[in-house]
mmCIF file with all atom_site columns, C-alpha atoms in Angstrom:
data_model
loop_
_atom_site.group_PDB
_atom_site.id
_atom_site.type_symbol
_atom_site.label_atom_id
_atom_site.label_alt_id
_atom_site.label_comp_id
_atom_site.label_asym_id
_atom_site.label_entity_id
_atom_site.label_seq_id
_atom_site.pdbx_PDB_ins_code
_atom_site.Cartn_x
_atom_site.Cartn_y
_atom_site.Cartn_z
_atom_site.occupancy
_atom_site.B_iso_or_equiv
_atom_site.pdbx_formal_charge
_atom_site.auth_seq_id
_atom_site.auth_comp_id
_atom_site.auth_asym_id
_atom_site.auth_atom_id
_atom_site.pdbx_PDB_model_num
ATOM 1   C CA . GLU A 1 1   ? 20.519  -0.622  10.937 1.00 43.00 ? 1   GLU A CA 1
ATOM 2   C CA . PRO A 1 2   ? 18.090  -3.013  9.232  1.00 48.00 ? 2   PRO A CA 1
ATOM 3   C CA . PRO A 1 3   ? 18.383  -3.406  5.477  1.00 55.00 ? 3   PRO A CA 1
ATOM 4   C CA . CYS A 1 4   ? 15.650  -1.898  3.362  1.00 62.00 ? 4   CYS A CA 1
ATOM 5   C CA . ILE A 1 5   ? 13.708  -4.043  0.993  1.00 58.00 ? 5   ILE A CA 1
ATOM 6   C CA . ALA A 1 6   ? 13.622  -3.099  -2.679 1.00 50.00 ? 6   ALA A CA 1
ATOM 7   C CA . PRO A 1 7   ? 10.719  -0.835  -3.683 1.00 47.00 ? 7   PRO A CA 1
ATOM 8   C CA . GLY A 1 8   ? 7.716   -2.815  -4.839 1.00 46.00 ? 8   GLY A CA 1
ATOM 9   C CA . SER A 1 9   ? 8.667   -5.770  -2.651 1.00 48.00 ? 9   SER A CA 1
ATOM 10  C CA . LEU A 1 10  ? 6.011   -7.029  -0.306 1.00 47.00 ? 10  LEU A CA 1
ATOM 11  C CA . ALA A 1 11  ? 8.483   -7.978  2.403  1.00 46.00 ? 11  ALA A CA 1
ATOM 12  C CA . LEU A 1 12  ? 9.361   -5.592  5.200  1.00 43.00 ? 12  LEU A CA 1
ATOM 13  C CA . ALA A 1 13  ? 12.553  -5.275  7.188  1.00 43.00 ? 13  ALA A CA 1
ATOM 14  C CA . ALA A 1 14  ? 12.288  -7.429  10.319 1.00 43.00 ? 14  ALA A CA 1
ATOM 15  C CA . SER A 1 15  ? 12.836  -4.676  12.888 1.00 48.00 ? 15  SER A CA 1
ATOM 16  C CA . SER A 1 16  ? 10.343  -2.267  11.331 1.00 54.00 ? 16  SER A CA 1
ATOM 17  C CA . ALA A 1 17  ? 7.625   -4.787  10.619 1.00 55.00 ? 17  ALA A CA 1
ATOM 18  C CA . PRO A 1 18  ? 4.244   -3.959  12.143 1.00 56.00 ? 18  PRO A CA 1
ATOM 19  C CA . PRO A 1 19  ? 2.756   -6.314  14.667 1.00 56.00 ? 19  PRO A CA 1
ATOM 20  C CA . PRO A 1 20  ? 1.450   -9.411  12.941 1.00 57.00 ? 20  PRO A CA 1
ATOM 21  C CA . ALA A 1 21  ? -2.045  -9.154  11.514 1.00 54.00 ? 21  ALA A CA 1
ATOM 22  C CA . PRO A 1 22  ? -4.672  -11.248 13.204 1.00 55.00 ? 22  PRO A CA 1
ATOM 23  C CA . ALA A 1 23  ? -4.712  -14.695 11.703 1.00 54.00 ? 23  ALA A CA 1
ATOM 24  C CA . ALA A 1 24  ? -7.504  -15.397 9.287  1.00 51.00 ? 24  ALA A CA 1
ATOM 25  C CA . PRO A 1 25  ? -9.784  -18.239 10.266 1.00 51.00 ? 25  PRO A CA 1
ATOM 26  C CA . PRO A 1 26  ? -8.701  -21.556 8.706  1.00 51.00 ? 26  PRO A CA 1
ATOM 27  C CA . TRP A 1 27  ? -11.715 -21.464 6.380  1.00 51.00 ? 27  TRP A CA 1
ATOM 28  C CA . GLY A 1 28  ? -10.924 -17.855 5.394  1.00 56.00 ? 28  GLY A CA 1
ATOM 29  C CA . PRO A 1 29  ? -13.232 -14.878 5.785  1.00 61.00 ? 29  PRO A CA 1
ATOM 30  C CA . SER A 1 30  ? -15.885 -14.523 3.150  1.00 63.00 ? 30  SER A CA 1
ATOM 31  C CA . ALA A 1 31  ? -16.245 -11.273 1.248  1.00 61.00 ? 31  ALA A CA 1
ATOM 32  C CA . ALA A 1 32  ? -19.493 -10.625 3.142  1.00 65.00 ? 32  ALA A CA 1
ATOM 33  C CA . GLU A 1 33  ? -17.597 -10.761 6.458  1.00 78.00 ? 33  GLU A CA 1
ATOM 34  C CA . LEU A 1 34  ? -15.013 -8.146  5.448  1.00 86.00 ? 34  LEU A CA 1
ATOM 35  C CA . PRO A 1 35  ? -15.505 -4.380  5.757  1.00 87.00 ? 35  PRO A CA 1
ATOM 36  C CA . SER A 1 36  ? -14.225 -3.740  2.211  1.00 91.00 ? 36  SER A CA 1
ATOM 37  C CA . MET A 1 37  ? -13.134 -5.615  -0.921 1.00 89.00 ? 37  MET A CA 1
ATOM 38  C CA . GLY A 1 38  ? -9.576  -4.376  -0.396 1.00 89.00 ? 38  GLY A CA 1
ATOM 39  C CA . SER A 1 39  ? -9.500  -6.010  3.044  1.00 91.00 ? 39  SER A CA 1
ATOM 40  C CA . GLN A 1 40  ? -9.348  -9.493  1.462  1.00 89.00 ? 40  GLN A CA 1
ATOM 41  C CA . SER A 1 41  ? -5.551  -9.334  1.233  1.00 87.00 ? 41  SER A CA 1
ATOM 42  C CA . HIS A 1 42  ? -5.072  -7.957  4.781  1.00 89.00 ? 42  HIS A CA 1
ATOM 43  C CA . PHE A 1 43  ? -4.359  -11.342 6.329  1.00 85.00 ? 43  PHE A CA 1
ATOM 44  C CA . ASP A 1 44  ? -1.526  -12.139 3.918  1.00 84.00 ? 44  ASP A CA 1
ATOM 45  C CA . GLY A 1 45  ? 0.052   -8.685  4.319  1.00 82.00 ? 45  GLY A CA 1
ATOM 46  C CA . THR A 1 46  ? -0.425  -7.452  0.747  1.00 88.00 ? 46  THR A CA 1
ATOM 47  C CA . CYS A 1 47  ? -3.277  -5.003  1.343  1.00 91.00 ? 47  CYS A CA 1
ATOM 48  C CA . LYS A 1 48  ? -3.172  -1.254  0.753  1.00 92.00 ? 48  LYS A CA 1
ATOM 49  C CA . PRO A 1 49  ? -4.671  0.813   3.608  1.00 92.00 ? 49  PRO A CA 1
ATOM 50  C CA . CYS A 1 50  ? -7.613  3.114   2.888  1.00 92.00 ? 50  CYS A CA 1
ATOM 51  C CA . ALA A 1 51  ? -6.583  6.727   3.499  1.00 88.00 ? 51  ALA A CA 1
ATOM 52  C CA . PHE A 1 52  ? -10.136 7.839   4.258  1.00 91.00 ? 52  PHE A CA 1
ATOM 53  C CA . PHE A 1 53  ? -11.630 5.099   6.425  1.00 91.00 ? 53  PHE A CA 1
ATOM 54  C CA . HIS A 1 54  ? -10.232 6.418   9.726  1.00 89.00 ? 54  HIS A CA 1
ATOM 55  C CA . THR A 1 55  ? -10.576 10.128  8.918  1.00 89.00 ? 55  THR A CA 1
ATOM 56  C CA . ALA A 1 56  ? -13.589 11.486  7.059  1.00 88.00 ? 56  ALA A CA 1
ATOM 57  C CA . GLY A 1 57  ? -14.965 8.025   6.369  1.00 91.00 ? 57  GLY A CA 1
ATOM 58  C CA . CYS A 1 58  ? -14.771 6.053   3.160  1.00 92.00 ? 58  CYS A CA 1
ATOM 59  C CA . ALA A 1 59  ? -17.466 6.909   0.642  1.00 93.00 ? 59  ALA A CA 1
ATOM 60  C CA . ASN A 1 60  ? -16.932 3.602   -1.192 1.00 92.00 ? 60  ASN A CA 1
ATOM 61  C CA . GLY A 1 61  ? -17.878 1.432   1.798  1.00 91.00 ? 61  GLY A CA 1
ATOM 62  C CA . THR A 1 62  ? -17.751 -2.305  1.127  1.00 89.00 ? 62  THR A CA 1
ATOM 63  C CA . ASN A 1 63  ? -16.867 -1.648  -2.534 1.00 92.00 ? 63  ASN A CA 1
ATOM 64  C CA . CYS A 1 64  ? -13.620 0.118   -1.579 1.00 93.00 ? 64  CYS A CA 1
ATOM 65  C CA . GLN A 1 65  ? -10.528 -1.421  -3.199 1.00 94.00 ? 65  GLN A CA 1
ATOM 66  C CA . PHE A 1 66  ? -8.443  -0.490  -0.134 1.00 92.00 ? 66  PHE A CA 1
ATOM 67  C CA . CYS A 1 67  ? -8.171  -2.161  3.267  1.00 93.00 ? 67  CYS A CA 1
ATOM 68  C CA . HIS A 1 68  ? -10.420 -1.067  6.127  1.00 92.00 ? 68  HIS A CA 1
ATOM 69  C CA . LEU A 1 69  ? -8.791  -3.474  8.617  1.00 92.00 ? 69  LEU A CA 1
ATOM 70  C CA . CYS A 1 70  ? -5.428  -1.666  8.840  1.00 91.00 ? 70  CYS A CA 1
ATOM 71  C CA . GLY A 1 71  ? -4.926  0.710   11.750 1.00 90.00 ? 71  GLY A CA 1
ATOM 72  C CA . SER A 1 72  ? -5.282  4.457   11.392 1.00 89.00 ? 72  SER A CA 1
ATOM 73  C CA . GLU A 1 73  ? -1.491  5.036   11.233 1.00 92.00 ? 73  GLU A CA 1
ATOM 74  C CA . GLU A 1 74  ? -0.592  2.201   8.840  1.00 91.00 ? 74  GLU A CA 1
ATOM 75  C CA . LYS A 1 75  ? -0.597  4.286   5.645  1.00 90.00 ? 75  LYS A CA 1
ATOM 76  C CA . LYS A 1 76  ? 1.658   6.893   7.266  1.00 91.00 ? 76  LYS A CA 1
ATOM 77  C CA . ARG A 1 77  ? 4.001   4.205   8.653  1.00 93.00 ? 77  ARG A CA 1
ATOM 78  C CA . ARG A 1 78  ? 4.363   2.554   5.244  1.00 92.00 ? 78  ARG A CA 1
ATOM 79  C CA . ARG A 1 79  ? 5.037   5.907   3.540  1.00 93.00 ? 79  ARG A CA 1
ATOM 80  C CA . LYS A 1 80  ? 7.757   6.733   6.098  1.00 96.00 ? 80  LYS A CA 1
ATOM 81  C CA . GLU A 1 81  ? 9.354   3.318   5.604  1.00 94.00 ? 81  GLU A CA 1
ATOM 82  C CA . LYS A 1 82  ? 9.349   3.766   1.820  1.00 94.00 ? 82  LYS A CA 1
ATOM 83  C CA . LEU A 1 83  ? 11.000  7.192   2.078  1.00 96.00 ? 83  LEU A CA 1
ATOM 84  C CA . LYS A 1 84  ? 13.579  5.851   4.509  1.00 96.00 ? 84  LYS A CA 1
ATOM 85  C CA . CYS A 1 85  ? 14.472  3.066   2.074  1.00 95.00 ? 85  CYS A CA 1
ATOM 86  C CA . LYS A 1 86  ? 14.754  5.520   -0.825 1.00 95.00 ? 86  LYS A CA 1
ATOM 87  C CA . ARG A 1 87  ? 17.087  7.742   1.178  1.00 95.00 ? 87  ARG A CA 1
ATOM 88  C CA . GLN A 1 88  ? 19.222  4.791   2.225  1.00 94.00 ? 88  GLN A CA 1
ATOM 89  C CA . ALA A 1 89  ? 19.441  3.533   -1.376 1.00 92.00 ? 89  ALA A CA 1
ATOM 90  C CA . GLY A 1 90  ? 20.477  7.014   -2.523 1.00 90.00 ? 90  GLY A CA 1
ATOM 91  C CA . LYS A 1 91  ? 23.204  7.158   0.115  1.00 88.00 ? 91  LYS A CA 1
ATOM 92  C CA . GLU A 1 92  ? 24.482  3.726   -0.919 1.00 87.00 ? 92  GLU A CA 1
ATOM 93  C CA . LEU A 1 93  ? 24.586  4.721   -4.592 1.00 86.00 ? 93  LEU A CA 1
ATOM 94  C CA . LYS A 1 94  ? 26.435  7.908   -3.732 1.00 84.00 ? 94  LYS A CA 1
ATOM 95  C CA . ALA A 1 95  ? 28.947  5.979   -1.599 1.00 83.00 ? 95  ALA A CA 1
ATOM 96  C CA . GLU A 1 96  ? 29.511  3.473   -4.417 1.00 80.00 ? 96  GLU A CA 1
ATOM 97  C CA . GLY A 1 97  ? 30.096  6.300   -6.879 1.00 76.00 ? 97  GLY A CA 1
ATOM 98  C CA . GLU A 1 98  ? 32.699  7.875   -4.620 1.00 73.00 ? 98  GLU A CA 1
ATOM 99  C CA . GLU A 1 99  ? 34.546  4.567   -4.250 1.00 69.00 ? 99  GLU A CA 1
ATOM 100 C CA . SER A 1 100 ? 34.823  4.017   -8.021 1.00 59.00 ? 100 SER A CA 1
ATOM 101 C CA . PRO A 1 101 ? 38.013  5.270   -9.690 1.00 60.00 ? 101 PRO A CA 1
#
């Protein structure tokens, strides 16, 4: 089973990593070329997906602080991964506590 990365870390476990994001052009996309302000960090993997863009639509549009380039399931996938890591960390702590005299 792949190791979980500490909460707050930007790295993801290798086997659960999403497909790589499309590479940004060498000159980098300008803010005018992106669908939202939050999409600027999409290409380096540090963005936060917009929960509304793929559902009811994002009322903030280009001023949204969240990424509009992530797929519709990305927020859910990241939440599941975070919960999985928390559960695994809890199990490890419990196992360590049982091993201590």
